[in-house]
PDB file of C-alpha atoms in Angstrom:
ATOM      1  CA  UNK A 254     117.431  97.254 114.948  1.00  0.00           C
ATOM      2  CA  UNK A 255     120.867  97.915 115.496  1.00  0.00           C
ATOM      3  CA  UNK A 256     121.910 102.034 116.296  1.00  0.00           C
ATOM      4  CA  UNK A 257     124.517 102.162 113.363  1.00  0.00           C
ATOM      5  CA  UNK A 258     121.630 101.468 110.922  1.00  0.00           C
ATOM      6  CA  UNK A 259     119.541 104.297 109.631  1.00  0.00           C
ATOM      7  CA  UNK A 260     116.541 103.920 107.606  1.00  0.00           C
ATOM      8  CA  UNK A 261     115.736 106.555 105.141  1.00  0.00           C
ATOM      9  CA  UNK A 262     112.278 107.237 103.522  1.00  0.00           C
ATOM     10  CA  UNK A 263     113.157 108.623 100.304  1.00  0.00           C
ATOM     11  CA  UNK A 264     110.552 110.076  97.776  1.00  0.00           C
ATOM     12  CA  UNK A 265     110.379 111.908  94.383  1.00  0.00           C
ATOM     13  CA  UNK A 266     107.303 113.396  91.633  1.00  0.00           C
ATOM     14  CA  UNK A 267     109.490 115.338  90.049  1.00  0.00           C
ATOM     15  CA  UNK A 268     109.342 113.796  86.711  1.00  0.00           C
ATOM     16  CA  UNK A 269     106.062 112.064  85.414  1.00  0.00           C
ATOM     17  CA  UNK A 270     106.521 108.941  87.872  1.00  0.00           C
ATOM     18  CA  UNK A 271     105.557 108.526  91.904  1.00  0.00           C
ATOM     19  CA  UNK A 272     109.207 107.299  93.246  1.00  0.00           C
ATOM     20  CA  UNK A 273     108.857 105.674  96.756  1.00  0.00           C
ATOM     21  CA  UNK A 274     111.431 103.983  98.614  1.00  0.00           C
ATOM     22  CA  UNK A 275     112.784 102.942 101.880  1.00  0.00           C
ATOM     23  CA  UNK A 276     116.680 102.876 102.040  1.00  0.00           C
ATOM     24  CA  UNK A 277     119.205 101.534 104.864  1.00  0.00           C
ATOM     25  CA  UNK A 278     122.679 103.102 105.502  1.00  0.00           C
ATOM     26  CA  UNK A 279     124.871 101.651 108.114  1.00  0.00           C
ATOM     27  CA  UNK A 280     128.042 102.724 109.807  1.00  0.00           C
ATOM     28  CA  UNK A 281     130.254 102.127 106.864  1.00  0.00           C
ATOM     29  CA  UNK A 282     131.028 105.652 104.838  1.00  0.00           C
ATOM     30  CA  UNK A 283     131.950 103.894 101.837  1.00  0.00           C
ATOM     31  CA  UNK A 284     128.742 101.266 101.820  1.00  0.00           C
ATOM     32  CA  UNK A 285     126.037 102.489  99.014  1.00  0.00           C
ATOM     33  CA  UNK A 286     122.305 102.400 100.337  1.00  0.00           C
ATOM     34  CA  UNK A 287     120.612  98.983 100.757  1.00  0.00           C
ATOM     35  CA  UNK A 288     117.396  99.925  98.883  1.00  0.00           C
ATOM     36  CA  UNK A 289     114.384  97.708 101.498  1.00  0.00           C
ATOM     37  CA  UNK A 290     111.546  98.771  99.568  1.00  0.00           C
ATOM     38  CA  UNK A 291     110.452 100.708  96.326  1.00  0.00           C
ATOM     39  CA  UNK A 292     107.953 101.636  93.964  1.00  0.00           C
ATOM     40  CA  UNK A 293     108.011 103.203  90.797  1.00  0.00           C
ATOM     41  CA  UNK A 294     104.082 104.286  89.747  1.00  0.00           C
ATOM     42  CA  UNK A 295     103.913 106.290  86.513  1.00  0.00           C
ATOM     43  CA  UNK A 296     101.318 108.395  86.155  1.00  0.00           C
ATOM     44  CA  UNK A 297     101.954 111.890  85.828  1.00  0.00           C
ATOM     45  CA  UNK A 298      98.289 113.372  86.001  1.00  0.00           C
ATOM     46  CA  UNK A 299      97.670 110.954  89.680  1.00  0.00           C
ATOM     47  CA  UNK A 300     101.070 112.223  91.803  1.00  0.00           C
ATOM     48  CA  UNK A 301      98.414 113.351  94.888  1.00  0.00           C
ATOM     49  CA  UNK A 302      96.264 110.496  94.791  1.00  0.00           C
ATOM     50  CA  UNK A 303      99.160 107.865  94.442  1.00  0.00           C
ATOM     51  CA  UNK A 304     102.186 108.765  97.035  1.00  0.00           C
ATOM     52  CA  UNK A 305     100.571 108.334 100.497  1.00  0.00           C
ATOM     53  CA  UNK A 306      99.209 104.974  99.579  1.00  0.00           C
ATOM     54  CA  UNK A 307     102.993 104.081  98.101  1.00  0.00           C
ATOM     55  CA  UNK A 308     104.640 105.599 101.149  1.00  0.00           C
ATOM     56  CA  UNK A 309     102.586 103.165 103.329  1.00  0.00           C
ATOM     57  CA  UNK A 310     103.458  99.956 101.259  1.00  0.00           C
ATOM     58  CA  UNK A 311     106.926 100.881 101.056  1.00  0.00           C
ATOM     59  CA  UNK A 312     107.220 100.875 104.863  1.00  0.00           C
ATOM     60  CA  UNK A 313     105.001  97.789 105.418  1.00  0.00           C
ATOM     61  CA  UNK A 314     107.134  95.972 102.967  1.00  0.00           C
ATOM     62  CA  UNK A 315     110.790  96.871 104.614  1.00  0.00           C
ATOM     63  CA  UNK A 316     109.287  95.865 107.514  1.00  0.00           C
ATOM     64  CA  UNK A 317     109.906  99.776 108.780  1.00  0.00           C
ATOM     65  CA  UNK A 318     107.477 101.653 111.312  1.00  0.00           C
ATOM     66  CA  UNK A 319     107.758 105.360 111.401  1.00  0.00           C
ATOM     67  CA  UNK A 320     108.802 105.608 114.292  1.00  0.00           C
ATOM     68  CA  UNK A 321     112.039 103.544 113.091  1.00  0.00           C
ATOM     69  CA  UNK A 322     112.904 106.140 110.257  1.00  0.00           C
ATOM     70  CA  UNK A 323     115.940 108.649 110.823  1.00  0.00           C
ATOM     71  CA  UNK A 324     115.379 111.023 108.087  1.00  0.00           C
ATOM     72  CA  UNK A 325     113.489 112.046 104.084  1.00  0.00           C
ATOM     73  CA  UNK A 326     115.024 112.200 101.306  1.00  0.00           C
ATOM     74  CA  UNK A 327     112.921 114.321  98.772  1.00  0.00           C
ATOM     75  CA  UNK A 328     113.691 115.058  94.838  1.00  0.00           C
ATOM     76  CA  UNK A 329     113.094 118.555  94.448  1.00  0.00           C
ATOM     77  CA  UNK A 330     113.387 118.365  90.894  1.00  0.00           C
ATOM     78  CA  UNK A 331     114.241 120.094  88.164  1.00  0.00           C
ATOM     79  CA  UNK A 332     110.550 119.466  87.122  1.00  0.00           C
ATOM     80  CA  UNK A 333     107.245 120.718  86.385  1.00  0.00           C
ATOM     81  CA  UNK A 334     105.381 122.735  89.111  1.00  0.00           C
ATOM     82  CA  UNK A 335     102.375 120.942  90.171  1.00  0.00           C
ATOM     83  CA  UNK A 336     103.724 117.203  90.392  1.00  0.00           C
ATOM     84  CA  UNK A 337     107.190 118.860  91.643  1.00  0.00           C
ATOM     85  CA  UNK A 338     105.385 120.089  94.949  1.00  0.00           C
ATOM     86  CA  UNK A 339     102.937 116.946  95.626  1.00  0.00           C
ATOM     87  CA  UNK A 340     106.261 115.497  96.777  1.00  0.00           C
ATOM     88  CA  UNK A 341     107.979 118.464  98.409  1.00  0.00           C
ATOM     89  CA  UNK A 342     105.222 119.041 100.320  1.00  0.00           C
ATOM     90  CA  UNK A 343     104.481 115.789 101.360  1.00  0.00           C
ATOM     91  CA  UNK A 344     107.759 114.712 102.370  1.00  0.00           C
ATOM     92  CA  UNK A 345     108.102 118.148 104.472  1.00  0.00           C
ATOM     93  CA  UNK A 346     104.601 117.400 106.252  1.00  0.00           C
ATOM     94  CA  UNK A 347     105.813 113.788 106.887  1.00  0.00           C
ATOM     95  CA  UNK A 348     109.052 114.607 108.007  1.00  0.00           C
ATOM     96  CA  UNK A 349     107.679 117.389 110.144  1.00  0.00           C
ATOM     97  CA  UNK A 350     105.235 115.579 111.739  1.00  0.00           C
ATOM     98  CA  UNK A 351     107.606 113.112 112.882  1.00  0.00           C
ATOM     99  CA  UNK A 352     110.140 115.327 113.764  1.00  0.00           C
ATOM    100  CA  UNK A 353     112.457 113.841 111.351  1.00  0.00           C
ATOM    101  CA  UNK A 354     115.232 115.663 109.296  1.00  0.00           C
ATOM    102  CA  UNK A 355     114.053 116.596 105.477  1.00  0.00           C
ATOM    103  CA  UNK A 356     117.060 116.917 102.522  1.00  0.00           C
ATOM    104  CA  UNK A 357     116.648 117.745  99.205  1.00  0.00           C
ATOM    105  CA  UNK A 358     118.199 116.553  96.402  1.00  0.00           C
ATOM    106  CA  UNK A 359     118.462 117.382  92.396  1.00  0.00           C
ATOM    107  CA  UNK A 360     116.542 114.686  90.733  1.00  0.00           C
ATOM    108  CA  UNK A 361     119.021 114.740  88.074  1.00  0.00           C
ATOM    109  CA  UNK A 362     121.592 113.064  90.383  1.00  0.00           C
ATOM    110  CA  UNK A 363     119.493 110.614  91.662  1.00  0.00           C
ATOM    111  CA  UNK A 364     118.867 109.331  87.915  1.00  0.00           C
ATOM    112  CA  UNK A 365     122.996 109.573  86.908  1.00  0.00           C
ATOM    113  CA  UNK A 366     124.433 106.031  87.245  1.00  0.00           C
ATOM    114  CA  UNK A 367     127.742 105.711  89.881  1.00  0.00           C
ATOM    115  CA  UNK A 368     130.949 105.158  87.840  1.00  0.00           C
ATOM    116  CA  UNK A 369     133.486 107.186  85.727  1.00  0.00           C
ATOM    117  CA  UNK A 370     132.979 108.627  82.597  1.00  0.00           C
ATOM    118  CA  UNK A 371     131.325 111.404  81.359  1.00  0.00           C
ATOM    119  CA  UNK A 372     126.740 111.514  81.619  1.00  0.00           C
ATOM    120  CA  UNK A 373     124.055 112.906  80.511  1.00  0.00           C
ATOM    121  CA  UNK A 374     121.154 113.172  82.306  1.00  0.00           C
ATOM    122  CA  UNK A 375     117.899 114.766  80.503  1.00  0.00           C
ATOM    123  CA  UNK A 376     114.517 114.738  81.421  1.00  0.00           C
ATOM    124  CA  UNK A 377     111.060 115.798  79.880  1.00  0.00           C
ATOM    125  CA  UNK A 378     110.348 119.560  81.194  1.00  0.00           C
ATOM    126  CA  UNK A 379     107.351 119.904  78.643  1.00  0.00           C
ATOM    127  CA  UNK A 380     106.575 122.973  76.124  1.00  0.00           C
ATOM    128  CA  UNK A 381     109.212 121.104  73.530  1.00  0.00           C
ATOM    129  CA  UNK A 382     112.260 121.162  76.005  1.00  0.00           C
ATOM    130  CA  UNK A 383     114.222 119.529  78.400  1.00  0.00           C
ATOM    131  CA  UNK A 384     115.917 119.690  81.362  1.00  0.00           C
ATOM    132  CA  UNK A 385     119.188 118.932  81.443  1.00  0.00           C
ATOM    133  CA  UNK A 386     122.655 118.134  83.526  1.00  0.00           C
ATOM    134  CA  UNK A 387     126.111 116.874  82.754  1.00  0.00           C
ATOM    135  CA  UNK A 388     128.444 114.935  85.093  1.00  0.00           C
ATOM    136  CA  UNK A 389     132.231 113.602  85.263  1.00  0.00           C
ATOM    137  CA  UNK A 390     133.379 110.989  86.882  1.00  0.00           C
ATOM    138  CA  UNK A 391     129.877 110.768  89.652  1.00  0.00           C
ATOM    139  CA  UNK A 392     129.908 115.151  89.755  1.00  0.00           C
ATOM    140  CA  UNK A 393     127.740 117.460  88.374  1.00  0.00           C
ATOM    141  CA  UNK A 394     129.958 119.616  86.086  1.00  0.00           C
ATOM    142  CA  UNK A 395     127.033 121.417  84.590  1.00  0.00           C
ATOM    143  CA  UNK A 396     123.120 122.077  85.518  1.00  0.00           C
ATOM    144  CA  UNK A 397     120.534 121.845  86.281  1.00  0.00           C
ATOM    145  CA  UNK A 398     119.069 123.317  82.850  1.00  0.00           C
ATOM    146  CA  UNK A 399     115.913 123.994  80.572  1.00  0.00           C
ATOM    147  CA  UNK A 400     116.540 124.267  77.432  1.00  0.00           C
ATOM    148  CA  UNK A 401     115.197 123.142  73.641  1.00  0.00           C
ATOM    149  CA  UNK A 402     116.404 119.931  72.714  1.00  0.00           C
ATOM    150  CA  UNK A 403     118.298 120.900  69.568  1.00  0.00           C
ATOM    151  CA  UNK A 404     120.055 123.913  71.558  1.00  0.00           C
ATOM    152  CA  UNK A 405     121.603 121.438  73.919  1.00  0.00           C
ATOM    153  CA  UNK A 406     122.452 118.433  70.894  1.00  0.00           C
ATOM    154  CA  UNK A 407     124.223 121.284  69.282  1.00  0.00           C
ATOM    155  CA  UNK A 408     125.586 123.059  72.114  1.00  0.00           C
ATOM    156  CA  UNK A 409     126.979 119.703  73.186  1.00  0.00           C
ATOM    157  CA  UNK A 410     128.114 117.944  69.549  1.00  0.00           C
ATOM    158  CA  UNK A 411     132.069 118.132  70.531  1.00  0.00           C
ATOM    159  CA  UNK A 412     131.686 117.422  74.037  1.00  0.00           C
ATOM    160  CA  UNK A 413     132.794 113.457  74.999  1.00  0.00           C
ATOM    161  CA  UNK A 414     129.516 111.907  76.753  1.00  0.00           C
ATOM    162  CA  UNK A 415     129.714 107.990  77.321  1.00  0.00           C
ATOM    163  CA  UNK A 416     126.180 107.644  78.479  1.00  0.00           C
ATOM    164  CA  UNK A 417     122.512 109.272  77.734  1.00  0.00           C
ATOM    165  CA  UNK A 418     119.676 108.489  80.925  1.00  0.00           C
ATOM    166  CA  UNK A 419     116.265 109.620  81.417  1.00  0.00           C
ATOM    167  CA  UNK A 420     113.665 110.355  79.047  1.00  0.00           C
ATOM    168  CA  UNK A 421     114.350 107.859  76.474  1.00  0.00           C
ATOM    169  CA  UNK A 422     113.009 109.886  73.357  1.00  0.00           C
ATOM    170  CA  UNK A 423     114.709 112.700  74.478  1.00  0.00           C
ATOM    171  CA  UNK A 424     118.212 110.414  75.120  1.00  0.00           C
ATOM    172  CA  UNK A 425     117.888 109.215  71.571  1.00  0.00           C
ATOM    173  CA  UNK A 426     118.315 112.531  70.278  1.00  0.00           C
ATOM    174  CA  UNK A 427     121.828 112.685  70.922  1.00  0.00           C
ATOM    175  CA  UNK A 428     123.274 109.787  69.365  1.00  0.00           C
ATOM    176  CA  UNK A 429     125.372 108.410  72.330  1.00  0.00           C
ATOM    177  CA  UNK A 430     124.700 105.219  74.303  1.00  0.00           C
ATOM    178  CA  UNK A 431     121.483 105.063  75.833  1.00  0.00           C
ATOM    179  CA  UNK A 432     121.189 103.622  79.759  1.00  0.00           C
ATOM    180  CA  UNK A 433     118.814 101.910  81.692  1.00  0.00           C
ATOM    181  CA  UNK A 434     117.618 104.330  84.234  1.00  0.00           C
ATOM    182  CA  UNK A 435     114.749 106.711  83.058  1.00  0.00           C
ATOM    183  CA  UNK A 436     113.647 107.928  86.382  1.00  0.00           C
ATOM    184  CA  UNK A 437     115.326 109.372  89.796  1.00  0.00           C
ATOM    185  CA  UNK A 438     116.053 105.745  92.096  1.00  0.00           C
ATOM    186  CA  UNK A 439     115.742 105.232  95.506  1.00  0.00           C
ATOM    187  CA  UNK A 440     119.419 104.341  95.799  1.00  0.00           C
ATOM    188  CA  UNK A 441     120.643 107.773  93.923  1.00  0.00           C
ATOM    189  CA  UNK A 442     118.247 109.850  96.097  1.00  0.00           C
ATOM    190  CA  UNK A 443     119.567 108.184  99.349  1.00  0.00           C
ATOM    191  CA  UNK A 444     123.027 108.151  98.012  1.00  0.00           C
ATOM    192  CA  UNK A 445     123.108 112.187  97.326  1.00  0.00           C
ATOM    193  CA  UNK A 446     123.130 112.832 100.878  1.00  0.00           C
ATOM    194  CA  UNK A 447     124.143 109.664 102.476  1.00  0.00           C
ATOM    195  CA  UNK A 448     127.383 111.346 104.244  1.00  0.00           C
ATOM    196  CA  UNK A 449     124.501 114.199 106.194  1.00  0.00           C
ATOM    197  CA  UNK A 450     121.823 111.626 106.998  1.00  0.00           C
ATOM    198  CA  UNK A 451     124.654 109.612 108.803  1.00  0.00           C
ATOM    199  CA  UNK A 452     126.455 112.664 110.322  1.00  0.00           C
ATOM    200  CA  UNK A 453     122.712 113.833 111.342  1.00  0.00           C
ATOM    201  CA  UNK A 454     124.031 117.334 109.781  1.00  0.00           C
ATOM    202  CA  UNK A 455     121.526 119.791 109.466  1.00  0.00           C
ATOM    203  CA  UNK A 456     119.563 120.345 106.051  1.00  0.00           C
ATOM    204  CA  UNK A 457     119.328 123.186 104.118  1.00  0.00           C
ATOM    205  CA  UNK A 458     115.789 124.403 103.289  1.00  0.00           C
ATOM    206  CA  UNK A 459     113.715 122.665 100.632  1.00  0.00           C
ATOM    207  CA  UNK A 460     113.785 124.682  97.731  1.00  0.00           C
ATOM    208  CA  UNK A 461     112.192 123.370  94.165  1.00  0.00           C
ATOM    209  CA  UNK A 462     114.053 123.438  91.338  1.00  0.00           C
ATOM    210  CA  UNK A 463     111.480 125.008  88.620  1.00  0.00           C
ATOM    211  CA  UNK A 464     114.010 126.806  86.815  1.00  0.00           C
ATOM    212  CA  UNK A 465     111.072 128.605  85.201  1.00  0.00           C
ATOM    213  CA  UNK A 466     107.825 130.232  86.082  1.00  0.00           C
ATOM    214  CA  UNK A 467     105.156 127.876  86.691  1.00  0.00           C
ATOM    215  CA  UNK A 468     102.092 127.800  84.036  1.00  0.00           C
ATOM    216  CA  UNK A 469      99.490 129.361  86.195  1.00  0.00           C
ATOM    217  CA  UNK A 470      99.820 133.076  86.143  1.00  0.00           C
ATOM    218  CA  UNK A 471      97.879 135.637  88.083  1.00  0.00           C
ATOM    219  CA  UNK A 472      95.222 137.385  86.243  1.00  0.00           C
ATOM    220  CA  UNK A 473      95.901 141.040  85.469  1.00  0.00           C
ATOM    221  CA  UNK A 474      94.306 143.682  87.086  1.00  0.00           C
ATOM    222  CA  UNK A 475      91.535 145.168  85.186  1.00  0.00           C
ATOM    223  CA  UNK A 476      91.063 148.463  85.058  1.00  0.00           C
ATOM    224  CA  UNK A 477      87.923 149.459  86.590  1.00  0.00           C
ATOM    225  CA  UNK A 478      85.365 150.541  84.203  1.00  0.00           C
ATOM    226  CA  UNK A 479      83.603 154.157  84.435  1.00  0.00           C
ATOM    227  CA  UNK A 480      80.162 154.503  84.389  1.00  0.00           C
ATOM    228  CA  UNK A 481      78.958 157.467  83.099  1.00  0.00           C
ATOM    229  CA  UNK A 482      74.982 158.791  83.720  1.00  0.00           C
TER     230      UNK A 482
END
């Protein structure tokens, strides 16, 4: 293996699918990610159970060891809490235990196609809303959000979008062309930070995008009862 290539294990749960890759960036700045190996499992109650068995066949199927991988690309979402952190925390353990570099990325970008024009990316955040981000021309402009569907189609009505991705009932709601790509790629995760994995820069902490509290909630304290004789 040549030392201008770099070979990126790239994985994200933040929506309701298990997305597992193994990407390859070489010298060239401008080159996009070749994607090796992926897998796209969806099953939003199984993200625990699922992602080490994809993140071995991924690697047997590039061909890549471990010891051969430069860096992890994780989605850290916007999404819901538990599937959000199966991945988080996985990619962190893996990347720690190989001593490997771990950077985050919004899971929003990895799902918003290349190209100019104006996107919308939205995504199912559950309790009748969305989440939600806007880009121009490849660049976030707007988001990540969470927000009630008919908030954003109104809030949005005179605003020029070309393209609608992600959740495809939630896309339809807009009336605007509907793309392809429902879930973060491999290629759009890798992509994100392509220029740090190659300069070996150092990441910023992981930190998940939940943009809201997460459904479990301490109990209250109870107030202790007296007991009279």
């Amino acid at each position: 293996m040549g030392e201008s290539l770099m070979f990126v294990l790239a994985i994200d749960t933040a929506t309701d699918a298990v997305v597992t890759g193994v990407a390859r960036l070489d010298g060239d700045p401008t080159a996009a990610p070749a994607v090796l190996a992926e897998r796209v499992v969806r099953d939003g109650r199984r993200h625990a159970e699922v992602l080490t068995s994809v993140i071995r066949e991924v690697l047997d199927e590039a061909e890549v060891a471990r010891t051969d991988l430069d860096a992890v690309v994780v989605g850290c979402g916007p999404g819901p809490f538990t599937g959000l952190r199966v991945g988080m925390a996985t990619g962190a353990g893996f990347a720690d235990a190989l001593g490997l570099p771990a950077y985050g990325v919004c899971s929003l970008d990895a799902i918003a196609p290349d190209g100019s024009g104006s996107v919308l990316v939205v995504t199912d955040a559950r309790r009748r809303e969305i989440y939600w981000a806007r880009y121009v021309d490849g660049q976030r402009v707007r988001g990540p959000e969470v927000t009630a569907p008919a908030d954003v189609v109104a809030e949005l009505d005179d605003i020029v979008i070309d393209l609608v991705v992600g959740s495809p009932a939630h896309a339809e709601l807009f009336g605007r062309p509907v793309g392809p790509a429902t879930v973060p790629s491999v290629a759009g995760l890798v992509a994100a930070v392509a220029g740090d994995v190659r300069s070996v820069a150092a990441p910023e902490p992981l930190v998940p995008l939940y943009l809201r509290r997460p459904d479990a909630k301490e109990p209250k304290k109870r107030r202790p009862v007296e007991v009279r004789r």
